JSON list of C-alpha atoms and ligand atoms in Angstrom, two decimals:
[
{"chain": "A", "resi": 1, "resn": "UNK", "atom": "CA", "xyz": [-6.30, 3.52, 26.22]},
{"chain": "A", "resi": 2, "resn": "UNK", "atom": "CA", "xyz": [-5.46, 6.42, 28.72]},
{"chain": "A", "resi": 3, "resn": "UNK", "atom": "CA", "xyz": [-2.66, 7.45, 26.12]},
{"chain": "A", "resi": 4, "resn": "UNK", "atom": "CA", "xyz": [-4.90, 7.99, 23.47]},
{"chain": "A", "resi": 5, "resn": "UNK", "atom": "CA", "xyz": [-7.70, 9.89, 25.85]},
{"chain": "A", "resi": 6, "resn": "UNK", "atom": "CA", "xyz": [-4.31, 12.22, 26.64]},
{"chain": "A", "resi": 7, "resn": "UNK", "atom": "CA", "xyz": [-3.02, 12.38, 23.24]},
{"chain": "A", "resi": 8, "resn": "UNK", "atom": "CA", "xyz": [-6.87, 13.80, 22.15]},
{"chain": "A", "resi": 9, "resn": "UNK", "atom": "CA", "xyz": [-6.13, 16.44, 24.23]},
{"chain": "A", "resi": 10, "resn": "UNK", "atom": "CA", "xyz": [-3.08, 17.43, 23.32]},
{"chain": "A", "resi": 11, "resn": "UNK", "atom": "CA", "xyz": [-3.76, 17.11, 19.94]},
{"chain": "A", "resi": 12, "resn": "UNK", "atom": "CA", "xyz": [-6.55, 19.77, 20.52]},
{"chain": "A", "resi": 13, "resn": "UNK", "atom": "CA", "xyz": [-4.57, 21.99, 22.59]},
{"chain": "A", "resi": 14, "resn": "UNK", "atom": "CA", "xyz": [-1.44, 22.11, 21.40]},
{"chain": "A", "resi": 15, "resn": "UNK", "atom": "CA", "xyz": [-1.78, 21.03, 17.46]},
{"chain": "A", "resi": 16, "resn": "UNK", "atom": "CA", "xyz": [-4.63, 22.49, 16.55]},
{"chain": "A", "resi": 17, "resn": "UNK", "atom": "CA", "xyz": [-5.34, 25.38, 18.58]},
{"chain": "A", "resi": 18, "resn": "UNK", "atom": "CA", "xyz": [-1.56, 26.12, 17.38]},
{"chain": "A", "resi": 19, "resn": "UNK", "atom": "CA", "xyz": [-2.91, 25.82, 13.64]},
{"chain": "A", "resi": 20, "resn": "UNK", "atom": "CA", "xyz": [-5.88, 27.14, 13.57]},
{"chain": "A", "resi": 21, "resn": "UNK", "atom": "CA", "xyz": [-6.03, 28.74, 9.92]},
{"chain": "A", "resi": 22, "resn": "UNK", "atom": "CA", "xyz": [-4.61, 25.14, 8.12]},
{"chain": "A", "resi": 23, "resn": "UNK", "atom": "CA", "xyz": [-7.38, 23.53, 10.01]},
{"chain": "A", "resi": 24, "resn": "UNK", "atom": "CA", "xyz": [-9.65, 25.87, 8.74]},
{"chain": "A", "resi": 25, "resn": "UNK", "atom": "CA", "xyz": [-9.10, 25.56, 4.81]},
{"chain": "A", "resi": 26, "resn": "UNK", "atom": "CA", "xyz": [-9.24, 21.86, 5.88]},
{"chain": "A", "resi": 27, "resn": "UNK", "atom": "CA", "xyz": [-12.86, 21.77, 6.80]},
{"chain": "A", "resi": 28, "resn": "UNK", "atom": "CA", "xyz": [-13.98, 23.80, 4.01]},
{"chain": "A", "resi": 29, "resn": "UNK", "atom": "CA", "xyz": [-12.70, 20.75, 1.37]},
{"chain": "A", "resi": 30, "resn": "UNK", "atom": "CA", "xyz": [-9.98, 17.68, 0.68]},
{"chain": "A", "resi": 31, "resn": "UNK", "atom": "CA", "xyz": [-7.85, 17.87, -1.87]},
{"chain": "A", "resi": 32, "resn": "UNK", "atom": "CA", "xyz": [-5.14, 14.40, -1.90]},
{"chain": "A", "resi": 33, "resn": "UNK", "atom": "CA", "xyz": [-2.50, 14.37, -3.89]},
{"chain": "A", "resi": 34, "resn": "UNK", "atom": "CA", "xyz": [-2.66, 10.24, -3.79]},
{"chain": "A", "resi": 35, "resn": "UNK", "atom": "CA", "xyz": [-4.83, 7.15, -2.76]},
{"chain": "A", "resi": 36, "resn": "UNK", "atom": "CA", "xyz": [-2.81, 5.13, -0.54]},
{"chain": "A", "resi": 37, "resn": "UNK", "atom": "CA", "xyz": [-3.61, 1.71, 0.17]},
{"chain": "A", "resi": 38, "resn": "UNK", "atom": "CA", "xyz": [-1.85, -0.47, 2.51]},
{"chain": "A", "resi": 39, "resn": "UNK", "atom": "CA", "xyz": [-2.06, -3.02, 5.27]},
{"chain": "A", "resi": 40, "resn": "UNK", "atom": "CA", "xyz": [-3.93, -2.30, 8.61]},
{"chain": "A", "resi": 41, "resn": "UNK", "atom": "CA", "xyz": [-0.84, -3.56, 10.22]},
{"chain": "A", "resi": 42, "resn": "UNK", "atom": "CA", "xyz": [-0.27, -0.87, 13.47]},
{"chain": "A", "resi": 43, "resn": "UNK", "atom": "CA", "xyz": [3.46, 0.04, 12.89]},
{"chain": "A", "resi": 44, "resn": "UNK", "atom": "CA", "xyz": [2.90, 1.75, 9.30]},
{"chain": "A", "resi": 45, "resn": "UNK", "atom": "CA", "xyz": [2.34, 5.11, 9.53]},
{"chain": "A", "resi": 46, "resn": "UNK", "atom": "CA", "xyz": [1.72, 6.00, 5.53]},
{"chain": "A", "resi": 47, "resn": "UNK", "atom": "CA", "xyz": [1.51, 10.30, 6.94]},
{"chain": "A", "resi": 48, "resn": "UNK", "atom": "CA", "xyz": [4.79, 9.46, 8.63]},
{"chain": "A", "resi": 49, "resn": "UNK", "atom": "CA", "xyz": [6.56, 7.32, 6.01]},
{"chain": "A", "resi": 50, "resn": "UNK", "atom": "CA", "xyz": [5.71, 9.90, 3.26]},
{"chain": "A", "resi": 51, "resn": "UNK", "atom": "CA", "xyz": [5.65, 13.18, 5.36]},
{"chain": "A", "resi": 52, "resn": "UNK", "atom": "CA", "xyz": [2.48, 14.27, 3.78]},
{"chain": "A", "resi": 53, "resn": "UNK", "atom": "CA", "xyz": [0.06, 16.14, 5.91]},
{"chain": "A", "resi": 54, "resn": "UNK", "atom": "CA", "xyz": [-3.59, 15.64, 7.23]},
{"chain": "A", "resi": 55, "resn": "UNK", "atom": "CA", "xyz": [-5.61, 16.23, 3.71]},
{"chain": "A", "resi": 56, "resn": "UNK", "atom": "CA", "xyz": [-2.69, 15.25, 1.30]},
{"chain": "A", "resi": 57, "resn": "UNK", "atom": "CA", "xyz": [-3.36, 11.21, 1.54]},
{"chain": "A", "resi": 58, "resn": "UNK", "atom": "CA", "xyz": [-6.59, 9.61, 1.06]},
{"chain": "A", "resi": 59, "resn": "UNK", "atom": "CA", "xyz": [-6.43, 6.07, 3.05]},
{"chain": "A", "resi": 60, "resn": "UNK", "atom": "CA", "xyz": [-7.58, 3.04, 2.61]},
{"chain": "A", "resi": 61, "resn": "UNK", "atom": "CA", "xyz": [-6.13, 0.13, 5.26]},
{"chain": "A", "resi": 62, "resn": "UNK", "atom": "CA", "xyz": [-7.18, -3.82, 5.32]},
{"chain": "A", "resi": 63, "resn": "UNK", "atom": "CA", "xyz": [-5.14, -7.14, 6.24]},
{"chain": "A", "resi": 64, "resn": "UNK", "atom": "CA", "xyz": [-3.06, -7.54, 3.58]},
{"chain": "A", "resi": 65, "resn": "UNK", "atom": "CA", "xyz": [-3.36, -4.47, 1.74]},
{"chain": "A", "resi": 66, "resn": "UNK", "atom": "CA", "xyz": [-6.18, -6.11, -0.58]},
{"chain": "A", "resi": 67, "resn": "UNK", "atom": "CA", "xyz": [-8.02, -4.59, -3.66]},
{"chain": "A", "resi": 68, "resn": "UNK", "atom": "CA", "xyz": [-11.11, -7.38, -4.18]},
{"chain": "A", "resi": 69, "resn": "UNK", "atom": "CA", "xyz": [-11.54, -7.94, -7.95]},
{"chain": "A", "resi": 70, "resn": "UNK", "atom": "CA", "xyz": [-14.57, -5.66, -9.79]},
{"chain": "A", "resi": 71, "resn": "UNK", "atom": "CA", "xyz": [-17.87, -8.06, -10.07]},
{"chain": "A", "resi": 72, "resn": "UNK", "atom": "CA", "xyz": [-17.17, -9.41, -6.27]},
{"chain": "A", "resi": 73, "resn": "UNK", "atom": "CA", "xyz": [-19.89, -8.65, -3.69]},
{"chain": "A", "resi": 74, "resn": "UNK", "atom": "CA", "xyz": [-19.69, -4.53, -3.45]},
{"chain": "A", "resi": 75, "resn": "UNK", "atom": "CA", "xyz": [-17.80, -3.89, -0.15]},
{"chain": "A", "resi": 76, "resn": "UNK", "atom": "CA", "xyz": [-15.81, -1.12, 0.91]},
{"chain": "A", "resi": 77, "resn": "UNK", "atom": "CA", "xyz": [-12.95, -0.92, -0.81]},
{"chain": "A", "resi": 78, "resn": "UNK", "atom": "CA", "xyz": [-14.66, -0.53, -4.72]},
{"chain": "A", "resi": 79, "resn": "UNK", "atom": "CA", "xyz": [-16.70, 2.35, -3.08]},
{"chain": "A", "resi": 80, "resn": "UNK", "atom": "CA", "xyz": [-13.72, 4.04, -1.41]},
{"chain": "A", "resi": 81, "resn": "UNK", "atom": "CA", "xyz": [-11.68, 3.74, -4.25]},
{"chain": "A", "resi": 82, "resn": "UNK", "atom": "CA", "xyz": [-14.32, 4.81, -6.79]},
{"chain": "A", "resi": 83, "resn": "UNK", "atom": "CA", "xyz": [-15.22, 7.99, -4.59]},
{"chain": "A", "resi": 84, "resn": "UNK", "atom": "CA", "xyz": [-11.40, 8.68, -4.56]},
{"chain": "A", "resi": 85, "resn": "UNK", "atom": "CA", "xyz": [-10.97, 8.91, -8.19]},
{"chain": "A", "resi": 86, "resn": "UNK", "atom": "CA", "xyz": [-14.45, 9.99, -9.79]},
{"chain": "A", "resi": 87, "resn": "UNK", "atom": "CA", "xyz": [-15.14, 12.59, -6.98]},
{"chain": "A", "resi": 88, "resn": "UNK", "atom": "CA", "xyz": [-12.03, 13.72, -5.63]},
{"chain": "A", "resi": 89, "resn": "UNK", "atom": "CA", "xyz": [-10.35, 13.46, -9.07]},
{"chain": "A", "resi": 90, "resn": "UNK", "atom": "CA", "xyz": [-7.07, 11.84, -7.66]},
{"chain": "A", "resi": 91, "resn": "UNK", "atom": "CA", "xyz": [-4.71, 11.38, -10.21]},
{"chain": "A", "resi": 92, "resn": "UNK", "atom": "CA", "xyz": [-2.37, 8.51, -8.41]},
{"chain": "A", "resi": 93, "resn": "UNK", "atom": "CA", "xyz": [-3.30, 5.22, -6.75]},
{"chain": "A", "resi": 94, "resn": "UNK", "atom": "CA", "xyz": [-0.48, 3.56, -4.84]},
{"chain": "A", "resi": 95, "resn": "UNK", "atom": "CA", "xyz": [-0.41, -0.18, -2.88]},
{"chain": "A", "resi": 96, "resn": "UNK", "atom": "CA", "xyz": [1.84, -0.48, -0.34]},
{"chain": "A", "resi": 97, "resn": "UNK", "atom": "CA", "xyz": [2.38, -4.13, 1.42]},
{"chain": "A", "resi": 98, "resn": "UNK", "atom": "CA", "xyz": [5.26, -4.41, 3.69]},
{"chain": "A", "resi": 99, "resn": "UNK", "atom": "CA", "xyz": [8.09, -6.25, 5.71]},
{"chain": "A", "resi": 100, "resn": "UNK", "atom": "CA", "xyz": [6.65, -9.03, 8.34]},
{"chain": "A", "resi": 101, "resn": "UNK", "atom": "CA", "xyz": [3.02, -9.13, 7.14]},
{"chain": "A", "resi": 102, "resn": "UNK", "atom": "CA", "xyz": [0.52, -10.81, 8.71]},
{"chain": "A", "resi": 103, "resn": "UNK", "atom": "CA", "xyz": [-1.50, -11.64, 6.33]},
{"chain": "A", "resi": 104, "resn": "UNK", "atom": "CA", "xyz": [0.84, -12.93, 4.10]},
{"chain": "A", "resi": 105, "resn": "UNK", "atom": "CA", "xyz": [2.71, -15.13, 7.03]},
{"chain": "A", "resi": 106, "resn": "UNK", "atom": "CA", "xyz": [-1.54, -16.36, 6.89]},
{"chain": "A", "resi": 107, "resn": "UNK", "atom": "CA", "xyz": [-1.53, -16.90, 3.52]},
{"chain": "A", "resi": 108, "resn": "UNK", "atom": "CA", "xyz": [1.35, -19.07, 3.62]},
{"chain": "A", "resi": 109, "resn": "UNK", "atom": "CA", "xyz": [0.69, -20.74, 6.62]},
{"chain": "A", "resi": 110, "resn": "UNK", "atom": "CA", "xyz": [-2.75, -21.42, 6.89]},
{"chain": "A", "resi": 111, "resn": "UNK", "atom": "CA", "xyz": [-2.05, -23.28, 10.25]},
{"chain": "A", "resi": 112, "resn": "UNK", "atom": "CA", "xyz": [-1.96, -19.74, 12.17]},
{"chain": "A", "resi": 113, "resn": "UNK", "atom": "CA", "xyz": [-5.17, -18.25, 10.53]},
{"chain": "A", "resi": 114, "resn": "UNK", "atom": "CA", "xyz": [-7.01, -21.54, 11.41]},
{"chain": "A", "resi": 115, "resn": "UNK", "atom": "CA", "xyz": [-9.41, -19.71, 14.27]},
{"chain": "A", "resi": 116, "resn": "UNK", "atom": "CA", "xyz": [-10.28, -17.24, 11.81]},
{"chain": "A", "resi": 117, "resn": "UNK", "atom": "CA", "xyz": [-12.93, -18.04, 9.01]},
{"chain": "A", "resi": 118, "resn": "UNK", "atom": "CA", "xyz": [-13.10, -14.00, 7.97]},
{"chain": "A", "resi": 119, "resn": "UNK", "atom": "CA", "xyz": [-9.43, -13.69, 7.46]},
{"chain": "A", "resi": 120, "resn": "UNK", "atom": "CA", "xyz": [-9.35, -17.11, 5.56]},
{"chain": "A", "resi": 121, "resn": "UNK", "atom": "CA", "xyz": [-11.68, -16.30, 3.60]},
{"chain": "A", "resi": 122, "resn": "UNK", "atom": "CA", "xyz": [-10.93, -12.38, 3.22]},
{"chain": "A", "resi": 123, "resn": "UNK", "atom": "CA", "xyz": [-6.94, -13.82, 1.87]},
{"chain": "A", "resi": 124, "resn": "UNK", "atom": "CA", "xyz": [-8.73, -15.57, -0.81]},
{"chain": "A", "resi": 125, "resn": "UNK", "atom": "CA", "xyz": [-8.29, -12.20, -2.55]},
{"chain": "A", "resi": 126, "resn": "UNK", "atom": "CA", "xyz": [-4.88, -12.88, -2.74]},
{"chain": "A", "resi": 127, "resn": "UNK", "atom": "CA", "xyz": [-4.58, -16.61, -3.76]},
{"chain": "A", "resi": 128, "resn": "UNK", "atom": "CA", "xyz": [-3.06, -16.20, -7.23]},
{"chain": "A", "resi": 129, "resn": "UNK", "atom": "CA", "xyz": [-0.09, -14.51, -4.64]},
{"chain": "A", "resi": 130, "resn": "UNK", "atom": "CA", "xyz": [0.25, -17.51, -3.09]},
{"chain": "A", "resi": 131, "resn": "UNK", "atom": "CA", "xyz": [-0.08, -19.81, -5.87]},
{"chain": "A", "resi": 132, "resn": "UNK", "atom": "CA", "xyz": [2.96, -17.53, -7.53]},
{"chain": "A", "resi": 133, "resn": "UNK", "atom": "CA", "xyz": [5.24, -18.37, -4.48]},
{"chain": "A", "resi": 134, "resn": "UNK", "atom": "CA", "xyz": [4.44, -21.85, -4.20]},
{"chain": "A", "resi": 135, "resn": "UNK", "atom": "CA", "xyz": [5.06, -22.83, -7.80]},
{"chain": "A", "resi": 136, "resn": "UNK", "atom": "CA", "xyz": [8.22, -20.76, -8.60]},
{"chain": "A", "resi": 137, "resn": "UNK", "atom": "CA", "xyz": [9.66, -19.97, -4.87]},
{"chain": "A", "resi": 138, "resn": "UNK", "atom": "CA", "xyz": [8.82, -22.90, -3.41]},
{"chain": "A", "resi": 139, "resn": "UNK", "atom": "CA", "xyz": [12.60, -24.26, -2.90]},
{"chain": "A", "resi": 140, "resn": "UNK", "atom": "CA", "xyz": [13.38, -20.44, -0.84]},
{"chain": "A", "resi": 141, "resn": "UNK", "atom": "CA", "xyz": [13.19, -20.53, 2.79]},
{"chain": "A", "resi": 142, "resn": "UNK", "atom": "CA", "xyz": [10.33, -19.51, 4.72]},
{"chain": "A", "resi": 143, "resn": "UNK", "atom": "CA", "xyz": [11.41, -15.75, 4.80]},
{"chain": "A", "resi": 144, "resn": "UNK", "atom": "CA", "xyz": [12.27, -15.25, 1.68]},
{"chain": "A", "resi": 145, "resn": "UNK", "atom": "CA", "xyz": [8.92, -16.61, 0.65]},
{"chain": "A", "resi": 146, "resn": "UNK", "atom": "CA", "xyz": [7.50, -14.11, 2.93]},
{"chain": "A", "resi": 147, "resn": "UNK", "atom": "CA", "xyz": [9.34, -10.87, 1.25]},
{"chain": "A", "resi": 148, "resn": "UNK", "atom": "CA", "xyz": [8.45, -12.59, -2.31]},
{"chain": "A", "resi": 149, "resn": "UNK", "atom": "CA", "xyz": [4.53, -13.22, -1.08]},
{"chain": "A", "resi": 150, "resn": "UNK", "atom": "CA", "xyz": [4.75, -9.69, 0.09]},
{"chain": "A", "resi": 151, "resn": "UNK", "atom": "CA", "xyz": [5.73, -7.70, -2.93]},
{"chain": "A", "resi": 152, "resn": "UNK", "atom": "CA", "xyz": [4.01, -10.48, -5.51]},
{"chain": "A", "resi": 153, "resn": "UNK", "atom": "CA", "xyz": [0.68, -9.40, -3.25]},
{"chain": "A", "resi": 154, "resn": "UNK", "atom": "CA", "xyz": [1.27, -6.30, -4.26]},
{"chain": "A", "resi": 155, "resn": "UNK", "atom": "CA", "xyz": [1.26, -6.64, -8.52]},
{"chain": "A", "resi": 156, "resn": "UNK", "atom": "CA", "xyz": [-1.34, -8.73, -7.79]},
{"chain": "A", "resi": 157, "resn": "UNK", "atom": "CA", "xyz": [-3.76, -6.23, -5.93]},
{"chain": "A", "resi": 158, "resn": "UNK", "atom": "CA", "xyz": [-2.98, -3.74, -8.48]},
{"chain": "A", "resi": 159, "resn": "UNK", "atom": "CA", "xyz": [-3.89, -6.12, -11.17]},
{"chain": "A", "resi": 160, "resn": "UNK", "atom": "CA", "xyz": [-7.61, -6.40, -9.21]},
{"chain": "A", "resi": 161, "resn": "UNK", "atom": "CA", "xyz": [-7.00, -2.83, -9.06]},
{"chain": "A", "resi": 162, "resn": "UNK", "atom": "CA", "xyz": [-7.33, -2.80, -13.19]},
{"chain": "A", "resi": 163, "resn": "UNK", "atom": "CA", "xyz": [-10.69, -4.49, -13.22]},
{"chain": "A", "resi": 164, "resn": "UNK", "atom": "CA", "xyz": [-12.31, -2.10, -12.01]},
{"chain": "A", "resi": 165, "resn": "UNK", "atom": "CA", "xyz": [-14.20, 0.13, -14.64]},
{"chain": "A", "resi": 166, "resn": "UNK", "atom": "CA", "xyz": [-13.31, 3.38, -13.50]},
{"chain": "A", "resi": 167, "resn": "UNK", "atom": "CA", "xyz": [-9.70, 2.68, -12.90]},
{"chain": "A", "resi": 168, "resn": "UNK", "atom": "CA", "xyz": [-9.49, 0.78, -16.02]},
{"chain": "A", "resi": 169, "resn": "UNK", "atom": "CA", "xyz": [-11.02, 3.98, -18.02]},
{"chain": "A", "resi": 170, "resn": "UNK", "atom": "CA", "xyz": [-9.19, 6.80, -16.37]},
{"chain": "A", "resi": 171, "resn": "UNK", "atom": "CA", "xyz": [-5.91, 4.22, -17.53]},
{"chain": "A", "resi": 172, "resn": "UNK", "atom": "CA", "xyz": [-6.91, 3.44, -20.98]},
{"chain": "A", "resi": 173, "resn": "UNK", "atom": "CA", "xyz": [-7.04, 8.12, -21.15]},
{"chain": "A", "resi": 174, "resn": "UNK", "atom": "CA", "xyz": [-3.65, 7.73, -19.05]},
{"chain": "A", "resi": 175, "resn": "UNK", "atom": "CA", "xyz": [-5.21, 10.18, -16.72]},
{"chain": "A", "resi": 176, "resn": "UNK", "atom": "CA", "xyz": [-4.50, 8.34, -13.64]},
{"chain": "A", "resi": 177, "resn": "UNK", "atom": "CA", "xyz": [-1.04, 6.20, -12.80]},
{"chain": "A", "resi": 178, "resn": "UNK", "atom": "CA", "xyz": [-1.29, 3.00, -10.54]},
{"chain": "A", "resi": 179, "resn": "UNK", "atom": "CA", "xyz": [1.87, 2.48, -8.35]},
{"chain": "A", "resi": 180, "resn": "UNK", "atom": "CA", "xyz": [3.83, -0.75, -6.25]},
{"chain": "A", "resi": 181, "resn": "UNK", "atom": "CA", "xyz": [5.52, -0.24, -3.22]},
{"chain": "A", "resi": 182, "resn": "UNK", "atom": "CA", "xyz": [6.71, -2.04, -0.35]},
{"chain": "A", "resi": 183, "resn": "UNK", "atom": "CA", "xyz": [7.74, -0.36, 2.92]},
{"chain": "A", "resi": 184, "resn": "UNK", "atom": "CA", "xyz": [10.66, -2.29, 4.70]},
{"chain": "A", "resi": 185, "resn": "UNK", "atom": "CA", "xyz": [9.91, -1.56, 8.54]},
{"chain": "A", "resi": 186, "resn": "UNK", "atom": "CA", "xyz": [13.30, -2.55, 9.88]},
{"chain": "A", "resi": 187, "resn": "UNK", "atom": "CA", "xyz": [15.21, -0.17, 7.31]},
{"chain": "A", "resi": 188, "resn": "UNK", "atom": "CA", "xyz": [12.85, 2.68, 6.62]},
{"chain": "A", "resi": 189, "resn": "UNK", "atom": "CA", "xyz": [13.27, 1.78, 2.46]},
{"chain": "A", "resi": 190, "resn": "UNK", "atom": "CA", "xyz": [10.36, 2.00, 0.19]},
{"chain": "A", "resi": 191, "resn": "UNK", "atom": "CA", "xyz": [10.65, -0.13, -2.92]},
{"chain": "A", "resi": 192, "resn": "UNK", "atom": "CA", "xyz": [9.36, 0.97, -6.19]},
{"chain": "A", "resi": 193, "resn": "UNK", "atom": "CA", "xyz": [8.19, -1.56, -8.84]},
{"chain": "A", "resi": 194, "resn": "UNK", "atom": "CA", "xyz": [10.09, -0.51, -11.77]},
{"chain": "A", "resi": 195, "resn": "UNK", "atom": "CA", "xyz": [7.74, -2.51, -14.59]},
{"chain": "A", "resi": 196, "resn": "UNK", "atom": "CA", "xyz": [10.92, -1.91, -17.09]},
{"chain": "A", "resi": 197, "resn": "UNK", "atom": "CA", "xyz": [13.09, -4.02, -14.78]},
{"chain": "A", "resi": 198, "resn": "UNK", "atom": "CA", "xyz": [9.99, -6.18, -13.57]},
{"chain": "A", "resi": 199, "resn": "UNK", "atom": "CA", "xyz": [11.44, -5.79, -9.77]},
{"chain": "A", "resi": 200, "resn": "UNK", "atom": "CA", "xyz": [10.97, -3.89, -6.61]},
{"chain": "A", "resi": 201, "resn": "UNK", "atom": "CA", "xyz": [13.70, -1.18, -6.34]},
{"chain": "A", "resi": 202, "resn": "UNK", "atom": "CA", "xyz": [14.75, 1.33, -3.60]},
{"chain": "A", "resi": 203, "resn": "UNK", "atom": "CA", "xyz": [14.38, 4.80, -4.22]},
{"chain": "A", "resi": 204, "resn": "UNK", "atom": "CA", "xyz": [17.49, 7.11, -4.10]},
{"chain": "A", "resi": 205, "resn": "UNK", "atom": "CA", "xyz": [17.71, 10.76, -4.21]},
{"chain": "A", "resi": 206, "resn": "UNK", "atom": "CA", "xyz": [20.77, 12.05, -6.60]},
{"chain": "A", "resi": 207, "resn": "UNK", "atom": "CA", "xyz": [21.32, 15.14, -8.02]},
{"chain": "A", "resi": 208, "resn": "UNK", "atom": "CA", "xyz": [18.07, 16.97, -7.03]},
{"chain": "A", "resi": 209, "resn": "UNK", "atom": "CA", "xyz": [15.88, 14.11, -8.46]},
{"chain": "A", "resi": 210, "resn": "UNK", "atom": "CA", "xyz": [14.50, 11.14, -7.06]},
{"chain": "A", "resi": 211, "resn": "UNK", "atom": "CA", "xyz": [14.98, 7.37, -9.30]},
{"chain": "A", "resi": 212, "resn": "UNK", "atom": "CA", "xyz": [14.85, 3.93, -8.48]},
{"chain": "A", "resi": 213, "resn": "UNK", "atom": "CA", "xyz": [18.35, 2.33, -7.39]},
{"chain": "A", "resi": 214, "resn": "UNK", "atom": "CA", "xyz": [19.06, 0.50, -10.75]},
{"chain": "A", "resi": 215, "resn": "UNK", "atom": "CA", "xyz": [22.42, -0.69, -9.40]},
{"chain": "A", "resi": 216, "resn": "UNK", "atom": "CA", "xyz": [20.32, -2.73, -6.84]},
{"chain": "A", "resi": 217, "resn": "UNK", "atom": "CA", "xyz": [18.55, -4.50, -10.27]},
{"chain": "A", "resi": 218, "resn": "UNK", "atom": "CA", "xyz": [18.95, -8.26, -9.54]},
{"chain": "A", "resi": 219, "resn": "UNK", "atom": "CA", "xyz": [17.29, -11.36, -11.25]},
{"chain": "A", "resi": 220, "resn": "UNK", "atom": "CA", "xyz": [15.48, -12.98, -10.21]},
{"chain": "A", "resi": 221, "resn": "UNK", "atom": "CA", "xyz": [13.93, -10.51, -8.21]},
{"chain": "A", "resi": 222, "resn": "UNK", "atom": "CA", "xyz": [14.19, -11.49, -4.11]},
{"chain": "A", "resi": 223, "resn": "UNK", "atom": "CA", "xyz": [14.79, -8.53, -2.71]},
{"chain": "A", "resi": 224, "resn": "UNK", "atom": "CA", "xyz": [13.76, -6.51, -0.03]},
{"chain": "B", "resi": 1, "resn": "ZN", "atom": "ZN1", "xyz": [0.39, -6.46, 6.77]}
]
């Protein structure tokens, strides 16, 4: 705790007080390129990972990285994402899971969420994930289920995602996109679903533009 008590003032007397005039415009309003949603899980940094700066990203963190279907009990994550797109007009939704996830090693092994009724119950959200491994990944080892669990997790939040009525208008108009990823800690890779290929795919950056790797296109997909 002491770090963070330091790191508060540092922030404020080094960062800030060295950036006074960005700080500034940021008080007066917010203007995010993207809403990010990923896992709560400490070592992802989405600021970090995408190099965008206070005011550019507009967060929203659970286990698992979990979008609760429309017509569920209202809870925080319909009202964040609904201010996100009908007030702050953001154009770009994006869930991220990632490598050696908690909640999916939960999901799949229900033995190590046993002292915990709220997660059990909060991974119900992502059942049809599990289901998915079990029935067509069930022969892969217990790793490899994991990386599948945690990029399936992922289509299947943004499918939730769809169900909602504002997302699902602003879609139908194509005036907002809805994006995959999955952030590979031990490599620093993000993964793009590329719907054409029906896989996750590392991005590369090539002559001045940025693509999906299509030479890492595999089937079935069971990669990262
Ligand atoms: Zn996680």
């Amino acid at each position: 705790m002491f770090n963070l008590i330091a790191g508060l003032h540092q922030f404020k007397t080094e960062i800030h007080a060295n950036n006074e005039e960005f700080f500034d415009r940021l008080a007066q309003q917010q203007v995010p390129d993207a809403l990010f949603i990923t896992c709560s899980d400490s070592r992802i940094d989405p600021n970090l990972l995408t190099q965008a700066k206070p005011g550019e990203l507009f967060i929203l963190r659970n286990a698992g990285n979990i979008v609760p279907p429309h017509g569920n009990q209202i809870g925080g994550e319909e009202a964040t994402i609904e201010f996100a797109i009908v007030s702050l007009g953001i154009k770009d939704i994006i869930v991220c899971g990632h490598s050696q996830c908690g909640a999916m090693r939960g999901l799949l092994d229900t033995e190590l969420i046993r002292e915990m009724p709220a997660v059990s119950a909060w991974l119900d959200y992502a059942q049809q994930t599990k289901q998915l491994v079990l029935s067509k990944y069930h022969k892969l080892d217990h790793e490899a289920k994991l990386n599948i669990a945690v990029q399936e997790n992922v289509l299947v939040q943004l499918e939730h995602l769809r169900t909602y009525p504002s997302v699902a208008e602003r879609l139908e108009r194509n005036e907002i996109a809805i994006h995959g990823w999955v952030y590979k800690i031990e490599t620093g890779e993000v993964y793009i679903y590329e719907s054409d290929y029906q896989q996750f795919l590392p991005l590369i950056y090539e002559d001045g533009h940025y693509h999906v790797d299509l030479s890492k296109v595999i089937q079935p997909s069971i990669q990262p």
